[in-house]
Short mmCIF file of C-alpha atoms in Angstrom, two decimals:
data_model
loop_
_atom_site.label_atom_id
_atom_site.label_comp_id
_atom_site.label_asym_id
_atom_site.label_seq_id
_atom_site.Cartn_x
_atom_site.Cartn_y
_atom_site.Cartn_z
CA MET A 922 78.89 102.07 74.59
CA MET A 923 79.97 99.00 72.65
CA THR A 924 83.25 97.51 74.00
CA SER A 925 86.06 97.65 71.23
CA GLU A 926 86.75 94.25 69.05
CA ILE A 927 89.49 93.67 67.27
CA THR A 928 88.38 92.16 63.46
CA ASN A 929 90.44 92.56 60.60
CA ASP A 930 92.84 95.82 61.32
CA VAL A 931 94.52 95.10 64.02
CA GLU A 932 96.53 97.75 64.13
CA LEU A 933 94.04 100.41 62.85
CA GLN A 934 91.90 99.57 65.85
CA VAL A 935 93.74 99.48 68.74
CA LYS A 936 95.76 102.63 67.32
CA LYS A 937 92.31 104.19 67.80
CA LEU A 938 91.21 102.95 70.83
CA PHE A 939 94.41 104.32 71.97
CA ASP A 940 94.29 107.77 70.74
CA LEU A 941 90.70 107.94 71.60
CA GLN A 942 91.65 107.45 75.23
CA LYS A 943 95.33 109.58 74.92
CA GLN A 944 92.32 112.86 74.38
CA ASN A 945 90.53 112.03 77.69
CA ALA A 946 93.17 111.11 79.76
CA PHE A 947 93.54 114.59 81.67
CA ASN A 948 89.90 114.58 81.89
CA ILE A 949 90.07 111.77 84.12
CA ALA A 950 93.41 112.77 85.93
CA LYS A 951 91.09 115.51 87.29
CA THR A 952 88.74 114.02 89.01
CA ASN A 953 88.71 114.02 92.99
CA ALA A 954 88.28 111.07 95.07
CA LYS A 955 84.54 111.07 95.68
CA GLU A 956 84.06 110.73 91.44
CA ARG A 957 86.37 108.15 91.34
CA ILE A 958 85.00 106.45 94.63
CA THR A 959 81.68 106.53 92.58
CA LYS A 960 83.15 104.59 89.77
CA ILE A 961 84.65 101.61 92.31
CA LYS A 962 81.43 101.22 93.73
CA LYS A 963 80.55 100.79 90.11
CA VAL A 964 82.60 97.60 89.54
CA MET A 965 81.83 96.56 93.21
CA ASN A 966 78.33 96.65 92.78
CA TRP A 967 78.13 95.32 89.52
CA VAL A 968 80.44 92.32 90.19
CA LEU A 969 78.17 91.65 94.03
CA GLU A 970 74.81 91.71 91.65
CA ASN A 971 76.53 89.47 89.04
CA GLU A 972 78.32 86.56 91.16
CA LYS A 973 76.07 83.67 89.32
CA ARG A 974 77.51 84.97 86.22
CA ILE A 975 80.85 85.15 86.84
CA ALA A 976 80.69 81.75 88.66
CA ASP A 977 78.78 79.88 85.70
CA ALA A 978 81.67 81.68 83.18
CA LEU A 979 84.42 80.23 84.98
CA PHE A 980 82.65 76.41 85.77
CA ALA A 981 82.45 77.18 81.84
CA ASP A 982 85.75 77.23 81.33
CA HIS A 983 87.69 75.05 83.38
CA LYS A 984 84.65 73.46 86.11
CA LYS A 985 85.26 76.48 89.24
CA HIS A 986 83.31 75.68 91.92
CA PRO A 987 81.29 78.70 92.76
CA ALA A 988 82.17 78.51 96.41
CA GLU A 989 86.20 78.63 94.69
CA VAL A 990 84.69 81.61 93.10
CA LYS A 991 83.64 82.95 95.88
CA ILE A 992 86.66 82.75 98.00
CA SER A 993 89.69 83.76 95.22
CA GLU A 994 87.49 85.99 92.54
CA ILE A 995 84.44 87.70 94.01
CA MET A 996 86.10 88.40 97.66
CA PRO A 997 89.60 89.70 96.77
CA ILE A 998 87.69 92.13 94.10
CA VAL A 999 85.31 92.80 96.38
CA GLY A 1000 88.15 93.58 99.41
CA GLU A 1001 90.32 95.86 97.69
CA ALA A 1002 86.86 97.79 96.53
CA LYS A 1003 86.23 98.37 100.20
CA TYR A 1004 89.88 98.87 101.29
CA ILE A 1005 90.58 101.46 98.34
CA ILE A 1006 86.92 103.57 98.66
CA LYS A 1007 88.15 104.24 102.57
CA HIS A 1008 91.34 105.24 102.03
CA LEU A 1009 91.45 107.08 98.52
CA ALA A 1010 90.71 110.55 100.10
CA GLN A 1011 93.67 109.98 102.09
CA TRP A 1012 95.86 108.97 99.78
CA MET A 1013 95.72 111.59 97.25
CA ARG A 1014 96.13 114.42 99.84
CA PRO A 1015 99.06 116.03 98.99
CA GLU A 1016 102.05 115.05 101.37
CA ASP A 1017 104.19 117.63 102.99
CA ILE A 1018 107.50 117.35 102.85
CA GLU A 1019 110.26 118.75 105.46
CA THR A 1020 112.66 121.73 104.55
CA PRO A 1021 116.09 120.82 105.29
CA LEU A 1022 117.84 124.02 106.53
CA LYS A 1023 119.37 124.77 103.02
CA MET A 1024 116.21 125.53 101.95
CA ILE A 1025 114.18 127.69 104.11
CA GLY A 1026 112.27 129.76 102.68
CA THR A 1027 111.03 127.25 100.79
CA ILE A 1028 108.05 124.64 100.89
CA SER A 1029 107.99 121.29 99.63
CA LYS A 1030 105.27 118.29 98.82
CA VAL A 1031 104.35 115.20 97.10
CA ILE A 1032 101.07 114.34 94.64
CA HIS A 1033 100.37 111.99 93.31
CA GLU A 1034 99.06 112.13 89.54
CA ALA A 1035 97.74 109.83 87.45
CA LYS A 1036 100.22 108.08 84.56
CA GLY A 1037 97.79 108.19 81.93
CA ASN A 1038 97.06 106.03 79.26
CA CYS A 1039 97.23 102.04 81.08
CA LEU A 1040 97.14 99.38 79.41
CA ILE A 1041 96.40 95.34 81.63
CA ILE A 1042 96.92 92.69 80.26
CA SER A 1043 95.30 89.93 82.42
CA PRO A 1044 96.29 86.13 82.64
CA TRP A 1045 93.59 83.24 82.78
CA ASN A 1046 93.72 81.26 86.10
CA TYR A 1047 92.10 83.62 87.99
CA PRO A 1048 90.51 86.07 85.24
CA PHE A 1049 87.90 88.17 87.04
CA ASN A 1050 90.45 88.85 90.19
CA LEU A 1051 93.78 89.68 87.81
CA ALA A 1052 91.64 91.79 85.56
CA ILE A 1053 89.91 93.72 88.31
CA LYS A 1054 91.96 93.75 91.26
CA PRO A 1055 94.29 96.20 89.17
CA LEU A 1056 91.80 98.09 87.10
CA LEU A 1057 90.48 98.99 90.61
CA GLN A 1058 93.95 101.18 91.35
CA ALA A 1059 94.31 102.31 88.11
CA ILE A 1060 91.13 104.34 88.70
CA SER A 1061 91.53 105.16 92.06
CA ALA A 1062 94.96 106.75 90.36
CA GLY A 1063 92.60 108.56 88.19
CA ASN A 1064 94.27 106.41 84.50
CA VAL A 1065 92.68 105.65 81.40
CA VAL A 1066 92.93 102.00 80.86
CA ILE A 1067 92.47 99.66 78.16
CA LEU A 1068 91.81 95.89 79.07
CA LYS A 1069 92.89 93.21 77.62
CA PRO A 1070 91.80 89.36 79.04
CA SER A 1071 93.23 86.16 78.42
CA GLU A 1072 91.74 84.47 75.58
CA VAL A 1073 92.20 80.87 76.83
CA VAL A 1074 89.20 81.11 79.32
CA PRO A 1075 86.62 82.71 76.50
CA HIS A 1076 84.01 82.73 78.69
CA ALA A 1077 85.29 84.74 81.42
CA SER A 1078 86.77 87.27 79.08
CA LYS A 1079 83.71 88.22 77.38
CA LEU A 1080 81.88 88.71 80.41
CA ILE A 1081 84.26 91.10 81.20
CA SER A 1082 84.53 92.56 78.22
CA GLU A 1083 80.50 93.24 78.71
CA MET A 1084 80.84 94.66 81.95
CA ILE A 1085 82.98 96.93 81.15
CA ALA A 1086 80.54 97.68 78.33
CA GLU A 1087 78.20 98.41 80.83
CA LEU A 1088 79.57 100.36 83.28
CA PHE A 1089 82.13 102.96 81.60
CA GLU A 1090 83.01 104.35 78.04
CA GLU A 1091 85.51 103.60 75.99
CA ASN A 1092 87.53 106.96 76.04
CA GLU A 1093 88.06 105.94 79.50
CA ILE A 1094 87.63 102.31 79.93
CA ALA A 1095 87.75 99.22 77.32
CA VAL A 1096 88.31 95.69 76.75
CA VAL A 1097 90.07 93.97 74.03
CA GLU A 1098 89.56 90.81 73.28
CA GLY A 1099 91.87 88.26 70.85
CA ASP A 1100 94.88 85.92 71.11
CA ALA A 1101 98.98 87.10 71.12
CA ASP A 1102 98.68 89.09 67.73
CA VAL A 1103 96.28 91.61 69.65
CA SER A 1104 98.80 92.01 72.92
CA THR A 1105 101.37 92.12 70.37
CA GLU A 1106 99.63 95.23 68.81
CA LEU A 1107 98.98 97.10 71.90
CA LEU A 1108 102.38 96.54 73.72
CA LYS A 1109 103.59 98.80 70.24
CA LEU A 1110 101.65 101.92 71.29
CA LYS A 1111 103.64 104.57 74.03
CA PHE A 1112 101.57 103.90 77.29
CA SER A 1113 101.86 105.61 80.34
CA HIS A 1114 102.20 102.22 82.13
CA ILE A 1115 101.71 98.54 81.37
CA PHE A 1116 100.88 96.24 84.08
CA PHE A 1117 100.98 92.38 83.07
CA THR A 1118 99.79 89.45 84.99
CA GLY A 1119 101.60 85.96 83.84
CA SER A 1120 104.70 83.63 83.29
CA PRO A 1121 108.27 85.47 83.25
CA ALA A 1122 109.22 84.44 79.95
CA ILE A 1123 106.19 86.64 78.34
CA GLY A 1124 107.04 89.33 81.09
CA LYS A 1125 110.79 89.72 79.37
CA VAL A 1126 108.18 89.92 76.17
CA VAL A 1127 106.01 92.73 77.69
CA MET A 1128 109.03 94.51 79.40
CA ALA A 1129 111.00 94.65 76.21
CA ALA A 1130 108.25 95.72 74.15
CA ALA A 1131 107.64 98.50 77.32
CA ALA A 1132 111.61 99.56 76.99
CA LYS A 1133 110.64 100.57 73.42
CA ASN A 1134 108.21 103.67 74.37
CA LEU A 1135 110.47 104.02 78.35
CA THR A 1136 106.66 102.92 79.70
CA SER A 1137 107.29 102.09 83.15
CA ILE A 1138 105.64 98.20 83.90
CA THR A 1139 104.68 96.10 86.91
CA LEU A 1140 105.46 92.47 86.26
CA GLU A 1141 103.53 90.64 88.22
CA LEU A 1142 105.12 86.71 87.67
CA GLY A 1143 105.72 83.98 89.58
CA GLY A 1144 108.31 80.79 89.69
CA LYS A 1145 109.08 78.00 91.74
CA SER A 1146 107.48 79.34 95.74
CA PRO A 1147 109.31 77.01 98.18
CA THR A 1148 107.53 75.74 101.50
CA ILE A 1149 109.99 74.31 103.97
CA ILE A 1150 109.17 72.35 107.06
CA ASP A 1151 111.45 72.12 109.79
CA GLU A 1152 111.79 69.19 112.31
CA THR A 1153 109.69 71.18 114.62
CA ALA A 1154 106.85 72.04 112.49
CA ASN A 1155 103.32 70.97 113.35
CA ILE A 1156 103.49 68.80 110.47
CA LYS A 1157 99.49 68.03 110.53
CA ALA A 1158 98.25 71.62 110.43
CA ALA A 1159 101.18 72.10 107.90
CA ALA A 1160 99.59 69.58 105.79
CA GLN A 1161 96.60 70.77 105.71
CA ALA A 1162 97.46 74.48 105.02
CA ILE A 1163 99.30 73.57 102.54
CA THR A 1164 97.29 70.63 100.57
CA ALA A 1165 94.06 72.80 100.68
CA MET A 1166 95.88 76.07 98.80
CA LYS A 1167 98.23 73.74 96.65
CA PHE A 1168 95.24 72.33 94.84
CA LEU A 1169 92.81 75.52 95.31
CA ASN A 1170 92.37 76.15 91.65
CA ASN A 1171 93.45 72.72 90.37
CA GLY A 1172 96.89 74.25 91.51
CA GLN A 1173 97.08 76.81 89.60
CA THR A 1174 97.76 79.65 91.06
CA CYS A 1175 100.97 81.68 91.03
CA ILE A 1176 101.55 81.96 94.91
CA ALA A 1177 100.59 78.08 95.54
CA PRO A 1178 103.27 76.14 97.04
CA ASP A 1179 105.20 74.67 94.16
CA TYR A 1180 107.39 72.33 95.95
CA ILE A 1181 108.54 70.88 99.36
CA TYR A 1182 111.83 70.78 101.26
CA ILE A 1183 111.06 69.25 104.98
CA HIS A 1184 112.79 67.76 107.45
CA GLU A 1185 113.76 63.60 106.67
CA SER A 1186 112.61 62.76 109.66
CA LYS A 1187 108.95 63.73 109.01
CA THR A 1188 108.14 63.02 105.41
CA ALA A 1189 106.31 59.55 106.05
CA ASP A 1190 104.40 61.26 108.47
CA PHE A 1191 103.82 64.56 105.97
CA ILE A 1192 102.32 62.50 103.20
CA ASN A 1193 100.26 60.24 105.55
CA GLU A 1194 98.50 63.55 106.55
CA ALA A 1195 98.58 65.63 103.41
CA ASN A 1196 96.22 61.68 101.69
CA GLN A 1197 94.38 61.77 104.69
CA TYR A 1198 93.82 65.90 104.33
CA LEU A 1199 93.21 65.26 100.26
CA SER A 1200 90.33 62.45 101.28
CA LYS A 1201 88.72 64.75 102.93
CA MET A 1202 88.17 67.57 101.12
CA TYR A 1203 87.38 65.64 97.91
CA GLY A 1204 86.76 61.91 99.01
CA ASN A 1205 88.27 58.99 97.31
CA ASP A 1206 86.91 59.71 93.73
CA VAL A 1207 87.99 63.11 93.32
CA LEU A 1208 87.44 63.12 89.42
CA GLN A 1209 83.41 62.63 90.36
CA ASN A 1210 84.12 65.71 92.92
CA PRO A 1211 82.05 68.90 91.77
CA ASP A 1212 84.61 70.85 94.86
CA TYR A 1213 87.60 69.83 92.33
CA CYS A 1214 88.48 71.63 89.42
CA ARG A 1215 90.20 70.86 86.01
CA VAL A 1216 93.28 72.04 84.56
CA VAL A 1217 92.27 74.98 81.68
CA ASN A 1218 92.80 73.49 78.72
CA ASN A 1219 94.29 70.60 76.84
CA ARG A 1220 97.75 72.52 75.97
CA HIS A 1221 98.13 73.22 79.76
CA TYR A 1222 96.89 69.46 80.93
CA GLY A 1223 99.46 68.67 78.27
CA ARG A 1224 102.29 70.43 79.71
CA VAL A 1225 100.90 69.42 83.59
CA LYS A 1226 100.89 65.73 83.06
CA SER A 1227 104.06 65.82 80.85
CA TYR A 1228 105.96 66.54 84.06
CA LEU A 1229 104.60 63.90 86.01
CA ASP A 1230 105.49 61.52 83.39
CA ASP A 1231 108.86 62.61 83.43
CA ALA A 1232 109.25 62.83 86.53
CA VAL A 1233 108.12 58.84 86.80
CA SER A 1234 110.28 57.74 84.07
CA LYS A 1235 113.38 59.00 86.18
CA GLY A 1236 112.86 57.73 89.36
CA ALA A 1237 109.87 59.57 90.91
CA LYS A 1238 107.45 57.80 93.34
CA VAL A 1239 104.30 58.67 93.17
CA VAL A 1240 102.65 58.53 96.75
CA GLY A 1241 99.30 60.17 96.88
CA GLY A 1242 96.88 60.78 93.39
CA GLY A 1243 98.96 60.23 90.27
CA HIS A 1244 96.05 59.53 88.14
CA THR A 1245 94.67 61.95 85.21
CA ASN A 1246 91.66 61.54 82.68
CA ASP A 1247 92.54 63.44 78.93
CA GLU A 1248 88.79 63.70 77.93
CA GLU A 1249 88.25 65.76 80.98
CA ASN A 1250 91.53 67.70 81.61
CA TYR A 1251 92.35 65.91 85.12
CA ILE A 1252 95.17 65.00 86.91
CA GLU A 1253 94.62 63.40 90.22
CA PRO A 1254 96.47 65.78 93.19
CA THR A 1255 99.26 64.28 93.36
CA ILE A 1256 102.75 64.21 95.70
CA LEU A 1257 105.39 63.00 94.09
CA LYS A 1258 108.88 61.55 96.61
CA ASP A 1259 112.40 61.10 95.46
CA VAL A 1260 112.40 64.06 92.75
CA ASN A 1261 115.67 65.71 92.03
CA ASP A 1262 116.79 68.32 89.49
CA GLU A 1263 116.65 66.29 86.04
CA MET A 1264 113.02 66.34 86.48
CA LYS A 1265 111.08 68.89 84.34
CA VAL A 1266 108.33 69.29 87.59
CA MET A 1267 111.65 70.57 89.11
CA GLN A 1268 112.84 72.80 86.71
CA GLU A 1269 109.97 74.50 85.30
CA GLU A 1270 106.96 76.53 87.26
CA ILE A 1271 104.56 73.48 88.11
CA PHE A 1272 101.00 75.47 87.94
CA GLY A 1273 98.79 72.70 88.33
CA PRO A 1274 98.14 69.72 90.94
CA ILE A 1275 101.75 67.77 91.51
CA LEU A 1276 102.99 69.06 94.67
CA PRO A 1277 107.06 67.06 94.78
CA ILE A 1278 109.10 66.46 98.15
CA LEU A 1279 112.28 67.00 98.81
CA GLU A 1280 113.99 65.87 102.10
CA PHE A 1281 117.25 67.44 104.01
CA SER A 1282 118.95 67.12 107.20
CA ASP A 1283 120.60 70.19 107.03
CA THR A 1284 119.00 74.06 107.25
CA GLU A 1285 122.37 75.26 104.85
CA GLU A 1286 121.42 72.07 102.44
CA VAL A 1287 117.69 74.67 102.05
CA ILE A 1288 119.34 77.36 101.89
CA ASP A 1289 121.78 76.52 99.04
CA TYR A 1290 119.16 74.67 96.98
CA VAL A 1291 116.65 77.82 97.09
CA ASN A 1292 119.24 80.88 96.19
CA LYS A 1293 120.53 78.57 93.53
CA GLY A 1294 117.65 79.56 91.83
CA GLU A 1295 115.59 82.58 90.53
CA LYS A 1296 114.15 84.22 93.42
CA PRO A 1297 110.40 83.03 94.56
CA LEU A 1298 106.77 85.21 94.26
CA ALA A 1299 106.62 83.51 97.69
CA LEU A 1300 108.77 81.32 100.30
CA TYR A 1301 106.52 79.54 103.01
CA ILE A 1302 107.85 78.37 106.57
CA PHE A 1303 106.67 76.00 109.09
CA SER A 1304 107.96 75.66 112.03
CA LYS A 1305 107.98 76.42 115.47
CA LYS A 1306 111.49 77.34 116.33
CA ARG A 1307 111.98 81.46 115.81
CA SER A 1308 115.64 81.21 115.63
CA ASN A 1309 114.87 78.77 112.15
CA ILE A 1310 112.02 80.91 111.11
CA ASN A 1311 114.83 84.44 111.41
CA TYR A 1312 117.45 82.40 109.75
CA LEU A 1313 115.45 81.09 106.88
CA LEU A 1314 114.53 84.66 106.34
CA GLN A 1315 117.62 86.68 106.70
CA ASN A 1316 119.60 84.02 104.12
CA THR A 1317 117.03 84.23 101.04
CA SER A 1318 115.11 86.56 99.11
CA ALA A 1319 111.28 86.21 97.70
CA GLY A 1320 108.67 88.45 96.90
CA ALA A 1321 107.47 87.43 100.44
CA SER A 1322 106.45 84.99 102.76
CA VAL A 1323 104.43 83.55 105.07
CA ILE A 1324 104.84 81.49 108.41
CA ASN A 1325 103.04 78.48 109.55
CA GLU A 1326 100.46 78.74 106.25
CA THR A 1327 100.32 79.54 102.84
CA THR A 1328 99.30 82.05 100.27
CA ILE A 1329 97.78 84.45 102.93
CA HIS A 1330 99.46 87.36 102.43
CA TYR A 1331 97.09 87.88 99.03
CA LEU A 1332 94.58 88.50 102.01
CA GLN A 1333 96.69 91.55 103.69
CA ASP A 1334 95.46 95.00 102.13
CA ASN A 1335 98.20 96.41 104.14
CA LEU A 1336 101.36 94.82 102.62
CA PRO A 1337 102.32 94.94 99.04
CA PHE A 1338 102.12 92.18 96.85
CA GLY A 1339 104.67 91.22 94.20
CA GLY A 1340 107.71 89.71 93.43
CA VAL A 1341 111.70 90.07 93.26
CA ASN A 1342 113.22 90.05 89.50
CA ASN A 1343 112.05 87.41 87.96
CA SER A 1344 108.70 86.85 89.91
CA GLY A 1345 107.95 90.47 89.35
CA ILE A 1346 108.59 93.58 89.10
CA GLY A 1347 106.87 96.86 91.37
CA LYS A 1348 104.17 95.82 93.32
CA SER A 1349 100.41 96.70 94.09
CA PHE A 1350 97.30 96.14 96.80
CA GLY A 1351 95.75 99.17 97.94
CA LYS A 1352 98.07 102.40 98.99
CA TYR A 1353 100.99 100.43 96.75
CA GLY A 1354 98.66 100.13 93.75
CA PHE A 1355 97.36 103.16 93.77
CA GLU A 1356 101.16 104.57 93.85
CA GLU A 1357 102.06 102.03 90.90
CA PHE A 1358 99.59 103.55 88.59
CA SER A 1359 100.19 106.96 89.68
CA ASN A 1360 103.36 109.33 89.30
CA LYS A 1361 104.83 110.96 92.55
CA ARG A 1362 105.75 114.55 91.50
CA ALA A 1363 107.74 116.47 93.81
CA ILE A 1364 106.75 120.24 94.15
CA VAL A 1365 108.38 122.87 95.61
CA GLU A 1366 107.53 126.74 96.17
CA ASN A 1367 109.87 129.82 96.56
CA LYS A 1368 108.32 131.41 99.41
CA PHE A 1369 111.52 134.15 100.38
CA ALA A 1370 114.42 132.16 99.85
CA GLN A 1371 117.13 134.18 98.15
CA PHE A 1372 119.02 131.37 95.82
CA SER A 1373 120.31 134.74 93.85
CA LEU A 1374 123.17 135.35 96.65
CA PHE A 1375 124.94 132.23 94.91
CA HIS A 1376 124.66 133.38 91.40
CA PRO A 1377 127.48 134.39 89.48
CA PRO A 1378 129.63 136.12 88.99
CA TYR A 1379 131.58 134.04 92.32
CA THR A 1380 133.41 136.10 94.26
CA ASN A 1381 135.45 135.32 97.83
CA ARG A 1382 131.88 136.19 99.66
CA VAL A 1383 129.99 133.94 97.40
CA MET A 1384 132.42 130.97 98.06
CA LYS A 1385 132.87 131.89 101.97
CA MET A 1386 128.92 131.42 101.75
CA LEU A 1387 128.76 128.13 100.15
CA ASP A 1388 131.78 126.95 102.35
CA ILE A 1389 129.38 128.00 105.60
CA VAL A 1390 126.57 126.44 103.69
CA ILE A 1391 128.21 123.29 102.53
CA LYS A 1392 129.93 122.45 106.18
CA TRP A 1393 126.53 123.53 108.19
CA PHE A 1394 123.35 123.34 106.74
#
């Protein structure tokens, strides 16, 4: 099977592929747990057997170290596959529903049926992870899928295309490569479900397109995820956790700490500890360190560098890093102090290796600041004081929160992953991903109930029986 590629007539080719899968959708929907698990194992084994090809592709796209590929691409896919394999048979079983007294004589259950034709549009920052994890969830629910990877990472996109071509027939799962024009044509089609990972701005475009067909959607978006450090926090541990995850993948992570809000008494200690840990991780010449990848392309490099230049021009102080190299799309891990809301770095999701620091003296300042913005995908809290932690959790909203660490919720298979409103709609991972790609179908079967007792004519007897049911049942 050759994976479909868009050449001349975009509209015709995507429509042909869509119709081909639609004709096969019910066949795939009727597959059992064993058959779906076999497919998931094929995907997992391909990933494990082709780790070097994946690492080579991601190095070619933006110099990602093989260790980062294992951590952020291979491990999440394999973990998701193993978790689904272990639990899928249980998830697929009909769920028996309790019968209320007014329904005596009936039995009820919920079954999970495949939504049908699904579209997955995946991003460039973790191209394998964020394409294949939702694909595994779609497979687990029994769907047919068109997968559109990002053209920003051409080597990864090509390899994903080759992978799917090796493993599946195109009437079940197929990859369509191309730019935004291809996505536009795909979004015109009447998919049963669309799973999109990317920016809130493009998420709104996807949602508007889905609305025209009343298509259900999952939007994995992003935003400015705050990291709050109070006066009781272990500053050394906080600095290590934050810097490690902020600068992983060059800061191009949707759940990376976007900015720090720290108690003013701890700022100097934090900056000192963070710089020491950055030196430990990447040495004194970060440009030559192979462990540190690059901004993905010139356009995004220019975007992130403009945030840095704008902040410095408006009074921000570089207290760590700050060096850049235009030829290599290189921005050193950079820490900024004295930032304010007039700066782009505090207005936009950074999605790059810049870490701004705000200071506070009163926790209410933090809560007011966080709540005046969009609800974040993640909110991180560093504190030793349980009352402070609880107060921050109770007075803010986020897709997820992690205490005394960052980003590790991504590895917790039993939790839902997703945002709130501007940072995302819907949940994924494990059972939540299976349910996101499924329709929960309610089934009621009448065994011996006599509902005809309540049919017209509405006699006094019927009215009395209705009164009894309303009052007592």
